[in-house]
Tab-separated table of C-alpha atoms and ligand atoms in Angstrom:
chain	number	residue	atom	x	y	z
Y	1	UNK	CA	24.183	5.101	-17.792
Y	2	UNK	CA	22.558	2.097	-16.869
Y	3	UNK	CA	24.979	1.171	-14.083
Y	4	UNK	CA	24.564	-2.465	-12.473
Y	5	UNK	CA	22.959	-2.574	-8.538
Y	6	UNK	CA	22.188	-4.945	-6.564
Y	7	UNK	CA	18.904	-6.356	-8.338
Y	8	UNK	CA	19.737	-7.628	-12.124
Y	9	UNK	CA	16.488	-5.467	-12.999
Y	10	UNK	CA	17.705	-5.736	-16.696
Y	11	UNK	CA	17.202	-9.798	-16.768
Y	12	UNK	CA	13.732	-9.617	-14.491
Y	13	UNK	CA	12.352	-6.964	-17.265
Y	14	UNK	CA	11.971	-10.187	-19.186
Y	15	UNK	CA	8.696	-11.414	-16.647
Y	16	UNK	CA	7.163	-7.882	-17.615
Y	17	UNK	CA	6.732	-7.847	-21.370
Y	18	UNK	CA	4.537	-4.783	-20.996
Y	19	UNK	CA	7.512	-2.528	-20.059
Y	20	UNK	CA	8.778	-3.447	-23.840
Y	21	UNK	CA	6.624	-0.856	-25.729
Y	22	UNK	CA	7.502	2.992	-27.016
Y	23	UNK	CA	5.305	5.376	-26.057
Y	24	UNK	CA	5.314	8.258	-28.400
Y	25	UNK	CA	7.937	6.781	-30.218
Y	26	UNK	CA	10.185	6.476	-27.198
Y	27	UNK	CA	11.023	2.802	-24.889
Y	28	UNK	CA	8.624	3.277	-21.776
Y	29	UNK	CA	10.109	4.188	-18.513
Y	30	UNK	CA	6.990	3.339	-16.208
Y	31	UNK	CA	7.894	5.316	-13.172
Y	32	UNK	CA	4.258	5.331	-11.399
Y	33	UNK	CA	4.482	1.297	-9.743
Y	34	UNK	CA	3.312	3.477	-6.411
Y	35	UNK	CA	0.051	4.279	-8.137
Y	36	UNK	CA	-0.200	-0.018	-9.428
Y	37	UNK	CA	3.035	-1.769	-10.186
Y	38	UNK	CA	3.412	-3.789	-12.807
Y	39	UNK	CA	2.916	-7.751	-12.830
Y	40	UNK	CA	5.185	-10.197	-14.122
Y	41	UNK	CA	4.205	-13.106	-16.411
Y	42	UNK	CA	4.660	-15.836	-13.705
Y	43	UNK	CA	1.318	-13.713	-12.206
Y	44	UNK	CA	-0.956	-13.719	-14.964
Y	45	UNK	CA	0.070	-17.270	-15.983
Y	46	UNK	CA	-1.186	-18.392	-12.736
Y	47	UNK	CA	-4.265	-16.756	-12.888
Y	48	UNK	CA	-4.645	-17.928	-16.516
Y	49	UNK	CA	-3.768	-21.069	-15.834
Y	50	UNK	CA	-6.452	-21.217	-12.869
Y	51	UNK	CA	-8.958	-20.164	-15.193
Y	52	UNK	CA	-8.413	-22.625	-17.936
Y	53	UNK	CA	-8.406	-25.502	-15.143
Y	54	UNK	CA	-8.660	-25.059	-12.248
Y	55	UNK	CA	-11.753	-22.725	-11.793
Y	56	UNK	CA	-15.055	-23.158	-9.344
Y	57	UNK	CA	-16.560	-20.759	-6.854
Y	58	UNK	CA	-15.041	-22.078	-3.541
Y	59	UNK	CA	-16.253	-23.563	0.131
Y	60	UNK	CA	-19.521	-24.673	-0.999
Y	61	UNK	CA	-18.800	-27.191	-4.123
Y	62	UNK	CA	-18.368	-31.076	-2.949
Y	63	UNK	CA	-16.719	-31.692	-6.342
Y	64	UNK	CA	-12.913	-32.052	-6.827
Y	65	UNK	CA	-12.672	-28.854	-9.183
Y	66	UNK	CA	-14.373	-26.786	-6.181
Y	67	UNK	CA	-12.411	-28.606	-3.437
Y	68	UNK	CA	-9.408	-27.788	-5.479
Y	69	UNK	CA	-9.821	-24.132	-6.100
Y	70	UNK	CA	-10.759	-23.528	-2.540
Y	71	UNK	CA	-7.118	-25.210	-1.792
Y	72	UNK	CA	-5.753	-22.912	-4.051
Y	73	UNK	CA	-7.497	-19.934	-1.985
Y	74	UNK	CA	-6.463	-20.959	1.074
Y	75	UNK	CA	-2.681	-21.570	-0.355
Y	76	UNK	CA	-2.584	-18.318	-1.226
Y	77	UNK	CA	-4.170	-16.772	1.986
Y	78	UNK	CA	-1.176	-19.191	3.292
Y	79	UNK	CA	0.826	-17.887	1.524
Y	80	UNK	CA	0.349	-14.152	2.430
Y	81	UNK	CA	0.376	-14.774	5.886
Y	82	UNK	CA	4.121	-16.004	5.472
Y	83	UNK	CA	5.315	-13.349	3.681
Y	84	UNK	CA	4.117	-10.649	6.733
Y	85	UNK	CA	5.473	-13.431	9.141
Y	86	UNK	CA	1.362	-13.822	10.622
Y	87	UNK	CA	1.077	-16.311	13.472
Y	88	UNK	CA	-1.514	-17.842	11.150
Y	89	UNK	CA	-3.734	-17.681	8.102
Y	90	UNK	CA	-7.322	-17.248	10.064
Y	91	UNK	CA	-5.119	-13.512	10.647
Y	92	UNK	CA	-5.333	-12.567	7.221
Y	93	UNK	CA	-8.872	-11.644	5.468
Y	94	UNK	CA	-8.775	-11.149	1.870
Y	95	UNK	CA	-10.512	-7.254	1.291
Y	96	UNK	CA	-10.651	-5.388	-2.428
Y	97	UNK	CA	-7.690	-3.204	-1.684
Y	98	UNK	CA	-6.191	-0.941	1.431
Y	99	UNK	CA	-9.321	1.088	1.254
Y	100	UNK	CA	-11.670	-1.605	1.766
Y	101	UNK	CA	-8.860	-3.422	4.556
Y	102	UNK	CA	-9.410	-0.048	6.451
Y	103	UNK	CA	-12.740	0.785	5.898
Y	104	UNK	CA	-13.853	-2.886	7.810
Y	105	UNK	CA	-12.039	-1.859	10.852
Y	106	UNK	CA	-13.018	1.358	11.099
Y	107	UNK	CA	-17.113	0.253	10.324
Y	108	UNK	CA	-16.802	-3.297	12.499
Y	109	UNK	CA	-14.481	-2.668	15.108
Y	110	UNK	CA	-14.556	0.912	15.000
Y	111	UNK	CA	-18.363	1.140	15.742
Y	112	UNK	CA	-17.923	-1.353	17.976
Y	113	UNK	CA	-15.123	0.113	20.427
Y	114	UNK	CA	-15.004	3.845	19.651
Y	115	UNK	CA	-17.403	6.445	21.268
Y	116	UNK	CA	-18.111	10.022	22.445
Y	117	UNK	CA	-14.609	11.408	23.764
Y	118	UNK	CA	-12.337	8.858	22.570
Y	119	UNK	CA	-9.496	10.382	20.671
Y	120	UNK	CA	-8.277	8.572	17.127
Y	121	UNK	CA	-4.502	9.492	15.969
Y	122	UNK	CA	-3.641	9.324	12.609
Y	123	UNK	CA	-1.030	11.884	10.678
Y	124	UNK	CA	-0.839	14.561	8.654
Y	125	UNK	CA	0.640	12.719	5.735
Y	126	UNK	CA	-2.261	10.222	5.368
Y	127	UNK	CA	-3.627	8.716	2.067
Y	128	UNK	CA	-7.541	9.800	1.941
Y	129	UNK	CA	-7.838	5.771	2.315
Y	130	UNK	CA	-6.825	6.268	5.814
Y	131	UNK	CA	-8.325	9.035	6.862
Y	132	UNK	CA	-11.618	9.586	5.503
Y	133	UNK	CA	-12.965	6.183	6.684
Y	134	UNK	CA	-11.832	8.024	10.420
Y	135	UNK	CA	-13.466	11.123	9.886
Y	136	UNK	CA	-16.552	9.067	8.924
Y	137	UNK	CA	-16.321	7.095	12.331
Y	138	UNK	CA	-15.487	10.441	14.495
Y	139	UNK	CA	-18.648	11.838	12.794
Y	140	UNK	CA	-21.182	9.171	13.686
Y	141	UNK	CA	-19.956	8.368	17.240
Y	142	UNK	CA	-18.371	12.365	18.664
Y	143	UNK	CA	-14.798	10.707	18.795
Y	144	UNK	CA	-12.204	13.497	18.436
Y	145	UNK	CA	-9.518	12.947	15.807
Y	146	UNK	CA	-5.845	14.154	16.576
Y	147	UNK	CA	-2.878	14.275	13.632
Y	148	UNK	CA	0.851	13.427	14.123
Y	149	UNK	CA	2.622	16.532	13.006
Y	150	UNK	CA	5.208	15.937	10.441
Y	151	UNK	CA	8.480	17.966	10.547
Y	152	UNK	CA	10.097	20.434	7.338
Y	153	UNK	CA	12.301	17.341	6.274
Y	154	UNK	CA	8.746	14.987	6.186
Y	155	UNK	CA	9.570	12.946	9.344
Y	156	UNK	CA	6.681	12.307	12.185
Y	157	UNK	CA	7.475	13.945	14.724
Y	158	UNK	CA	7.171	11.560	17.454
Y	159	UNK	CA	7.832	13.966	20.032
Y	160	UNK	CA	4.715	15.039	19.301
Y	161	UNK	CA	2.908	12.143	19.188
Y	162	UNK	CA	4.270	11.212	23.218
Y	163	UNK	CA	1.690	13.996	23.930
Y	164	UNK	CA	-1.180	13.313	21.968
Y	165	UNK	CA	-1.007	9.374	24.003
Y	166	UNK	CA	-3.750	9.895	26.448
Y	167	UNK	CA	-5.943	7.584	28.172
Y	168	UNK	CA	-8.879	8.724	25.860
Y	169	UNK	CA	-6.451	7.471	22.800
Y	170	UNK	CA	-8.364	4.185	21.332
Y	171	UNK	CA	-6.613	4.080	17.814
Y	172	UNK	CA	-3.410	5.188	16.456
Y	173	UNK	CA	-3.039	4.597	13.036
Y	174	UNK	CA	-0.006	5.569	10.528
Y	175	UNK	CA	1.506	4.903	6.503
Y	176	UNK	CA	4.866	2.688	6.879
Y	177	UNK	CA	5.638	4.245	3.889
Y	178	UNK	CA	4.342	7.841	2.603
Y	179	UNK	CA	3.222	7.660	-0.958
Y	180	UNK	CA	3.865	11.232	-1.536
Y	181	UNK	CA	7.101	11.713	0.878
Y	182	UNK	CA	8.577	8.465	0.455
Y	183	UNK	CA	9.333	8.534	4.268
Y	184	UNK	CA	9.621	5.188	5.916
Y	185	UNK	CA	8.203	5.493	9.073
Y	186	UNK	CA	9.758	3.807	12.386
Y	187	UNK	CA	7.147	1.638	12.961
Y	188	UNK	CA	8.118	-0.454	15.477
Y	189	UNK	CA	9.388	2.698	17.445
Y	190	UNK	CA	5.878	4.639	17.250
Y	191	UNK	CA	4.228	1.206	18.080
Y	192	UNK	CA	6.503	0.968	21.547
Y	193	UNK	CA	5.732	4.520	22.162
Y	194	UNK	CA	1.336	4.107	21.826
Y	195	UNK	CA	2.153	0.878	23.852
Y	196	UNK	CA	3.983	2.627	26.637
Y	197	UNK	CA	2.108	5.410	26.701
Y	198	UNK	CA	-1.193	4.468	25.423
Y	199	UNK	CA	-1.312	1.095	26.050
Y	200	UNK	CA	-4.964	0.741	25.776
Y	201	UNK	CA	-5.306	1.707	22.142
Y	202	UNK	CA	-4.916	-0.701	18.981
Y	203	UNK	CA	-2.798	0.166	16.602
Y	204	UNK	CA	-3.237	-0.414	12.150
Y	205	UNK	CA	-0.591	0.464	9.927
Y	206	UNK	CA	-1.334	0.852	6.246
Y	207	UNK	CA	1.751	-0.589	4.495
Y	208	UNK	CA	0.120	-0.555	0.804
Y	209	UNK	CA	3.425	1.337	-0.058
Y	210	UNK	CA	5.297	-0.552	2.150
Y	211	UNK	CA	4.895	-4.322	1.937
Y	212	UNK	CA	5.523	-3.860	-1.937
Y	213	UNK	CA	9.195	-2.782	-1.088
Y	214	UNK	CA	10.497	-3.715	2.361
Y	215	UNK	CA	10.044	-6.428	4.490
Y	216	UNK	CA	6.940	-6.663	7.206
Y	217	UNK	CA	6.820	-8.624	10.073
Y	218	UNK	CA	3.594	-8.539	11.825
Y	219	UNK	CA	4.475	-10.085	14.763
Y	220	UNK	CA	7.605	-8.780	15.050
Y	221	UNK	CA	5.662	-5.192	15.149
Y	222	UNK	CA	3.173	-6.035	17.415
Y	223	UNK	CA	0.520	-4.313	15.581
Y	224	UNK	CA	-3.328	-4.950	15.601
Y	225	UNK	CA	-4.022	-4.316	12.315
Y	226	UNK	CA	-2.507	-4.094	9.044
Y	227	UNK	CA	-3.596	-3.242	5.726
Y	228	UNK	CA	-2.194	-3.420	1.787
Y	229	UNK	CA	-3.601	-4.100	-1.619
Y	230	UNK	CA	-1.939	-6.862	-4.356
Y	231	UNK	CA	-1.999	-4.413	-7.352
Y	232	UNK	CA	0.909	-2.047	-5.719
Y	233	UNK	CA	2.846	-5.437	-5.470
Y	234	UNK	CA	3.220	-7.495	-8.741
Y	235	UNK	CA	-0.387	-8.929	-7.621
Y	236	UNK	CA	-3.443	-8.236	-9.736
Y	237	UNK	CA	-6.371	-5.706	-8.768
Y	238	UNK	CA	-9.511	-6.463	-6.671
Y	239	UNK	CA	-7.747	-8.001	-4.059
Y	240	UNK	CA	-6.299	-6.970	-1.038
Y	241	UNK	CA	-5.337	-7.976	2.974
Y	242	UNK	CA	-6.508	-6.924	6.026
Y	243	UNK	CA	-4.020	-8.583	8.575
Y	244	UNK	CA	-6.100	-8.490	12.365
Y	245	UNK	CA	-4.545	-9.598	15.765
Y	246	UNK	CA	-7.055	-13.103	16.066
Y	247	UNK	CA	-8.826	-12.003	19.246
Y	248	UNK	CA	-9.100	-8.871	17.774
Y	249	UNK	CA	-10.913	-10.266	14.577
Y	250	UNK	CA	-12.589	-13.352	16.904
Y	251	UNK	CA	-14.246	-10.337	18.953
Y	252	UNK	CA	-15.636	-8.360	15.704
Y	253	UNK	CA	-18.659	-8.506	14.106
Y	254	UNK	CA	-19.139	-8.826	10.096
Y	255	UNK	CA	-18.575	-5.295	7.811
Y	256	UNK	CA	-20.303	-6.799	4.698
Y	257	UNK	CA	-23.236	-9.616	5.223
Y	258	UNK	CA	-25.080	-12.268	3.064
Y	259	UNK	CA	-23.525	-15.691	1.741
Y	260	UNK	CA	-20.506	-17.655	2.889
Y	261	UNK	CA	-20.010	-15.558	6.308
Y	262	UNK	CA	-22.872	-16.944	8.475
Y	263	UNK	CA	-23.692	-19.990	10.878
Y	264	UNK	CA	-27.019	-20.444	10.739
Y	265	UNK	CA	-29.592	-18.038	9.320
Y	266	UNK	CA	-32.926	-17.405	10.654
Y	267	UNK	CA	-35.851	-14.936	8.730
Y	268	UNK	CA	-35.329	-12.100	11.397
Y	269	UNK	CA	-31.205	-12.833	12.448
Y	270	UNK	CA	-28.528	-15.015	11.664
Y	271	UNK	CA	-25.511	-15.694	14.035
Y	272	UNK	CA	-21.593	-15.646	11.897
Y	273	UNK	CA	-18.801	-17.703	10.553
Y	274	UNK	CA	-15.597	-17.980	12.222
Y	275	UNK	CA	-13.121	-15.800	10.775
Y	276	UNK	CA	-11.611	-14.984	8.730
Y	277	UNK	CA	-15.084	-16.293	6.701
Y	278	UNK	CA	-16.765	-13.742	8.715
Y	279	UNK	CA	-15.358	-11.050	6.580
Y	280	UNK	CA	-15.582	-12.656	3.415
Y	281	UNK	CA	-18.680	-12.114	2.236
Y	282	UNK	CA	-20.222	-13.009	-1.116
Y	283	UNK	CA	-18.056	-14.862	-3.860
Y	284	UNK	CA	-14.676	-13.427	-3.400
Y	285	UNK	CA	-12.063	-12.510	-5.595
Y	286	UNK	CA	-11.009	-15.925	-5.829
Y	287	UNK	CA	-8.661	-15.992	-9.016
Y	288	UNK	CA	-7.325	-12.638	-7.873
Y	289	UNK	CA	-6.225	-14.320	-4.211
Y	290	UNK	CA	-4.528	-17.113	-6.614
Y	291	UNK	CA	-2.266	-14.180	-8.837
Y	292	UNK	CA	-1.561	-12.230	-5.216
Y	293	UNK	CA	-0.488	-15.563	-3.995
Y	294	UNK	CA	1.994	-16.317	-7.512
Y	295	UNK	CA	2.833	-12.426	-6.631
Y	296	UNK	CA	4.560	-13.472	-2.946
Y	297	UNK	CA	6.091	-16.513	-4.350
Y	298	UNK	CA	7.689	-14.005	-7.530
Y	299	UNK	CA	8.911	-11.656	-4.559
Y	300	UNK	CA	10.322	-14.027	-2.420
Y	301	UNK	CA	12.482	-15.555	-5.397
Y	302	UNK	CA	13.518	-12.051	-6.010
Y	303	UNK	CA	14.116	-11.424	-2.469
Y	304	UNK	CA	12.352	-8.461	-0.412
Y	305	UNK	CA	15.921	-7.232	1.124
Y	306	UNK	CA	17.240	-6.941	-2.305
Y	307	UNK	CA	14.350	-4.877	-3.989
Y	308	UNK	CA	14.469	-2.617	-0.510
Y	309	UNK	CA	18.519	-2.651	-1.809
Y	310	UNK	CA	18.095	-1.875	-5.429
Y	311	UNK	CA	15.173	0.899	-4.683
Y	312	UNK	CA	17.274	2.673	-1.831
Y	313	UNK	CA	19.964	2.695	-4.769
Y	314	UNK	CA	17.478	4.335	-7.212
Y	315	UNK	CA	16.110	6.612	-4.964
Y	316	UNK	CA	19.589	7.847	-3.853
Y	317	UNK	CA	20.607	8.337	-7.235
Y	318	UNK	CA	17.793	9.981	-8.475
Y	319	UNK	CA	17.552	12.648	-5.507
Y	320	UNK	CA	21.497	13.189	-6.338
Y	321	UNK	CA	20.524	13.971	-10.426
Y	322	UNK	CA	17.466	15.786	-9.287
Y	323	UNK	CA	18.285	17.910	-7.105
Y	324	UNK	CA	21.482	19.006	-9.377
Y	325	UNK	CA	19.029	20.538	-12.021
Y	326	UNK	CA	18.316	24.082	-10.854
Y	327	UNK	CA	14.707	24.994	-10.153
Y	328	UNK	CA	13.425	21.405	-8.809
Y	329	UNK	CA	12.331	21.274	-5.234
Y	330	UNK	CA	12.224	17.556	-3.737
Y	331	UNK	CA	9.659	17.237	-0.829
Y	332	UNK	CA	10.736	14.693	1.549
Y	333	UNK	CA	13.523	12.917	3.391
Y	334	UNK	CA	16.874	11.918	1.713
Y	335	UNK	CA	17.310	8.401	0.502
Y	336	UNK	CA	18.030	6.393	3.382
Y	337	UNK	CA	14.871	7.187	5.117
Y	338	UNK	CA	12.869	6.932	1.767
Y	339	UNK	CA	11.554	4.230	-0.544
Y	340	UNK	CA	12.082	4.141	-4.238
Y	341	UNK	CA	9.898	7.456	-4.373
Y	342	UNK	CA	10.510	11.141	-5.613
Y	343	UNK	CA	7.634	13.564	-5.709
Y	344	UNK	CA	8.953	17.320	-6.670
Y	345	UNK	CA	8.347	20.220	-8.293
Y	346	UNK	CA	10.059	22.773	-10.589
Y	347	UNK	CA	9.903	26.485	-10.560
Y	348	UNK	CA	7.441	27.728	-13.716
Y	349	UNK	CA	6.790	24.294	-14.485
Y	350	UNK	CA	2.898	22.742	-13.182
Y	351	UNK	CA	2.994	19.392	-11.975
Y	352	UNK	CA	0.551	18.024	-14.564
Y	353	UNK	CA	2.626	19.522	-17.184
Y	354	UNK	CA	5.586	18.431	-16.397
Y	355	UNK	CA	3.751	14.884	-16.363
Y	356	UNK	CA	2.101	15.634	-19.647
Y	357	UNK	CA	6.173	16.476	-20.960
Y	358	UNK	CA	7.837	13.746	-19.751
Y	359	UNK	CA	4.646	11.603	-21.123
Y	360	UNK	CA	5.898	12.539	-24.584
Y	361	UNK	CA	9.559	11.303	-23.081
Y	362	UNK	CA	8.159	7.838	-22.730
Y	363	UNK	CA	8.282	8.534	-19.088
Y	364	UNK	CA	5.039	7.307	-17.134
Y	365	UNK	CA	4.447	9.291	-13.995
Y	366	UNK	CA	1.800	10.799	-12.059
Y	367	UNK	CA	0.917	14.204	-11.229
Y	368	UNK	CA	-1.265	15.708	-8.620
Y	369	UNK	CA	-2.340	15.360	-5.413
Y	370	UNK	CA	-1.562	11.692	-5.012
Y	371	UNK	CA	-4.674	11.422	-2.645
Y	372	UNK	CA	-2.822	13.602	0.024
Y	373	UNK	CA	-4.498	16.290	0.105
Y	374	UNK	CA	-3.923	17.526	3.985
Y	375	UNK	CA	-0.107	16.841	3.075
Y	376	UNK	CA	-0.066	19.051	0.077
Y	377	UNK	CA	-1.591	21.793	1.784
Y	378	UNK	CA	0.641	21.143	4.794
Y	379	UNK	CA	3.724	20.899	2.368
Y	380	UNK	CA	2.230	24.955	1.247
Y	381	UNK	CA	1.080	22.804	-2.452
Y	382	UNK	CA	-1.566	22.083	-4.551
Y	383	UNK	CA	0.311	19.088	-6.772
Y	384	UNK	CA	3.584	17.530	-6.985
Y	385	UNK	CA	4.524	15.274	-9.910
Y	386	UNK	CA	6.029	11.736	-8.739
Y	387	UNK	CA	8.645	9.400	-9.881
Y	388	UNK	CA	7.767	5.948	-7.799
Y	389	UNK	CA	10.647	2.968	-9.126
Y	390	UNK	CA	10.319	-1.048	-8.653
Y	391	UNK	CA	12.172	-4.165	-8.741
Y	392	UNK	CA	12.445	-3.274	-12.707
Y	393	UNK	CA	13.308	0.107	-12.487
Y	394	UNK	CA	16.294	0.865	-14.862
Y	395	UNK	CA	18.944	3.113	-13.618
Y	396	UNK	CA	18.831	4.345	-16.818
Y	397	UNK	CA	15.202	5.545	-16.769
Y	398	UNK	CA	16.102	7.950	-14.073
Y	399	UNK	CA	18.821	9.293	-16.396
Y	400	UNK	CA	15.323	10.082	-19.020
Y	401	UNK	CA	13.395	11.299	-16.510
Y	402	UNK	CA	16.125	14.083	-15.669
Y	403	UNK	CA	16.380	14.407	-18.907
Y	404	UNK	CA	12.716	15.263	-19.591
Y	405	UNK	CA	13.019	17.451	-16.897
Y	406	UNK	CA	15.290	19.609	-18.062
Y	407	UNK	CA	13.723	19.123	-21.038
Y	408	UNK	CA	10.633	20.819	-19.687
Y	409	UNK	CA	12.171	23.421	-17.972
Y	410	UNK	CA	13.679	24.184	-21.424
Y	411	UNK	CA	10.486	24.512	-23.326
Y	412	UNK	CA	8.765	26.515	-20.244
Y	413	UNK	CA	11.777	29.267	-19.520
W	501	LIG	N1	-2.716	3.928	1.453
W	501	LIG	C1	-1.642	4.399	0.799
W	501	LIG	C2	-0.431	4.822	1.578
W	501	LIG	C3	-1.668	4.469	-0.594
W	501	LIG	O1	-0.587	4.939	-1.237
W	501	LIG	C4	-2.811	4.053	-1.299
W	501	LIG	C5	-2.912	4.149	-2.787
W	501	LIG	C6	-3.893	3.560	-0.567
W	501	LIG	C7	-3.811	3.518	0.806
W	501	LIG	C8	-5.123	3.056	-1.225
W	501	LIG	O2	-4.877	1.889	-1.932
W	501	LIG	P1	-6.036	1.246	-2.800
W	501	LIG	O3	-5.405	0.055	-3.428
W	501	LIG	O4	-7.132	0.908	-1.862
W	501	LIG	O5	-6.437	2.283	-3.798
W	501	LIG	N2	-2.071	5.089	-3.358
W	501	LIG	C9	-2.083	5.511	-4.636
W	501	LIG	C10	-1.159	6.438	-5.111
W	501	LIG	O6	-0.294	6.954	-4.446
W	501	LIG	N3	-1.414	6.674	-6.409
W	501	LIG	O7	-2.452	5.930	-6.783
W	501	LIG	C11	-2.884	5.203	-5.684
């Protein structure tokens, strides 16, 4: 069936002509937008366009064409900080992706405000992205790390967090959305709870599933730090955000060093740029910061409430048609706690197979650990495969993938 919802995902196919190909012989259903999404033409026009044009390294050339694509940096950084609802731009600092957004808190500030005995929370269903960077940081100062349980349905279970919140607690740090699960995470409720509890201790939420798919509002969150990538959101790869409460970022010290983040340089020290130059070192990924910033304006036309709308929609109908075909396990909540998301399994059937199957179905998905591997051993797992849907996300290409499914389970019984 391909059933209408709220999104006309049938028209906005149109801005992606790379969805318009067979695979094996069959239309491509890309079901993996949680591993990159998809980018629509108005994207990689702009970035074309910017190239053909409008093109200079920026905030060093006097010359119109390097005035002009430093505006267009800056627009977009404007940009960005609009769509998360940032008090201002100097809060958002353009990174490579979520891992590198992460990885310069936990090496500037981190280093900076962590030590011996200090306690860092994160959970148990954590991308490596945020977690290893942690470890790394526990490791070189003797800070303890301490995991939010998650519960059988693949909730946190905040009851368990109230007791972790202890005066040693200097970080708490948590997915909005679960790229494995799917859960949506309360933010705003676990970010009352550290600050009534633990009100000494900052809080970063990685949202690179998130801010994709539902609305973000920094400020209405209260959180210290946030981080996401563009290439999970219509954007292009190499660039991502690192969102920082100002005095935070005022009060930090440069992760990366060299060109465009200094003051004044000296042949044995140097003193730093204001932010958010400080943390912009080297020529950045200027033409990338232009297609993330054509990737907020494509989102907002479409409208973040109604992409949340159309993926709840998907979700919910794909859990229903899944979990109908005997022998498939879902992990995870059910739809109205979940993003446009469905990792399973099916009895006889490995992950990667099943992924290799539905491959020859036309249907793009991914199988394995997803980068989760505490959660998959938590969830008793090695792999899952994983369905993840977008704004162009066909009702109909959830009918194929139950279809190669079954399909599989078929060929393997
Ligand atoms: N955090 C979460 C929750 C993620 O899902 C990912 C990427 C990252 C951080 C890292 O993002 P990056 O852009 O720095 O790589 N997740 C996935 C995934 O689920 N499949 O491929 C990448």
């Amino acid at each position: 069936m391909s059933g209408t919802t709220v999104l006309d995902s049938l028209s906005l196919r149109a801005d992606f002509p790379i969805l318009a190909q067979e695979m094996h012989g069959k239309p491509l259903a890309y079901l993996d937008s949680a591993a990159s999404s998809q980018r629509p033409r108005q994207v990689v026009e702009a970035m074309d366009q910017f190239y053909q044009a409008r093109y200079a390294n920026i905030h060093r050339g006097v010359y119109v064409l390097s005035e002009e694509a430093t505006a267009a940096y800056e627009q977009a950084r404007s940009k960005v900080a609009a769509f998360i609802n940032a008090p201002s731009p100097r809060s958002v600092i353009f990174t490579r992706n979520t891992t590198e957004a992460i990885n310069l808190v936990a090496y500037s500030w981190g280093r900076d405000n962590i030590g011996a005995g200090d306690r860092i929370i994160a959970t148990e269903m954590e991308h490596h992205s945020n977690l290893v960077p942690w470890q790394m940081l526990a490791q070189a100062t003797g800070a303890e790390l301490a995991f939010i349980p998650i519960t059988d349905e693949g909730y946190l279970d905040l009851d368990a967090l109230d007791g972790l919140l202890q005066e040693n607690v200097k970080l708490v740090t948590f997915a909005h959305v679960s790229n494995v699960l799917g859960t949506v995470n309360p933010v705003e409720e676990v970010i009352a709870r550290v600050r009534k509890l633990a009100p000494q201790a900052k809080v970063l939420v990685d949202t690179a599933q998130g801010v994709p798919h539902l609305p973000v509002d920094v400020t209405a969150w209260d959180c210290d730090f946030l981080a996401f990538s563009g290439h999970k959101m219509c954007g292009p790869t190499g660039v991502g955000v690192l969102y920082g409460r100002q005095e935070l970022l005022d009060s930090m010290p440069p992760f990366l060093t060299g060109g465009g983040m200094i003051r004044r340089v000296e042949l044995t020290h140097s003193t730093w740029d204001e932010v958010p130059a400080r943390f912009e070192a080297g020529t950045p990924a200027i033409v990338e910061a232009v297609g993330l910033g054509a990737a907020v304006d494509y989102l907002n036309a479409v409208g973040i409430e109604a992409i949340a709308a159309h993926e709840r929609e998907l979700a919910a109908y794909a859990l229903e048609r899944m979990s109908a075909v005997p022998g498939v396990h879902i992990v995870g909540p059910p739809a109205e706690h979940r993003c446009g998301l469905v990792s399973f399994t099916v009895d006889r059937v490995h992950p990667h197979d099943m992924a290799q199957i539905l491959d020859w179905e036309g249907v793009a998905v991914r199988a394995g650990h997803h980068c989760a591997q505490p959660l998959h051993r938590k969830l008793g797992l090695t792999a899952t495969t994983r369905a993840s849907f977008y704004l162009y996300t066909l009702k109909e290409e959830v009918d194929r993938l139950v279809a190669g499914i079954e399909k599989a389970i078929r060929q393997f019984s």
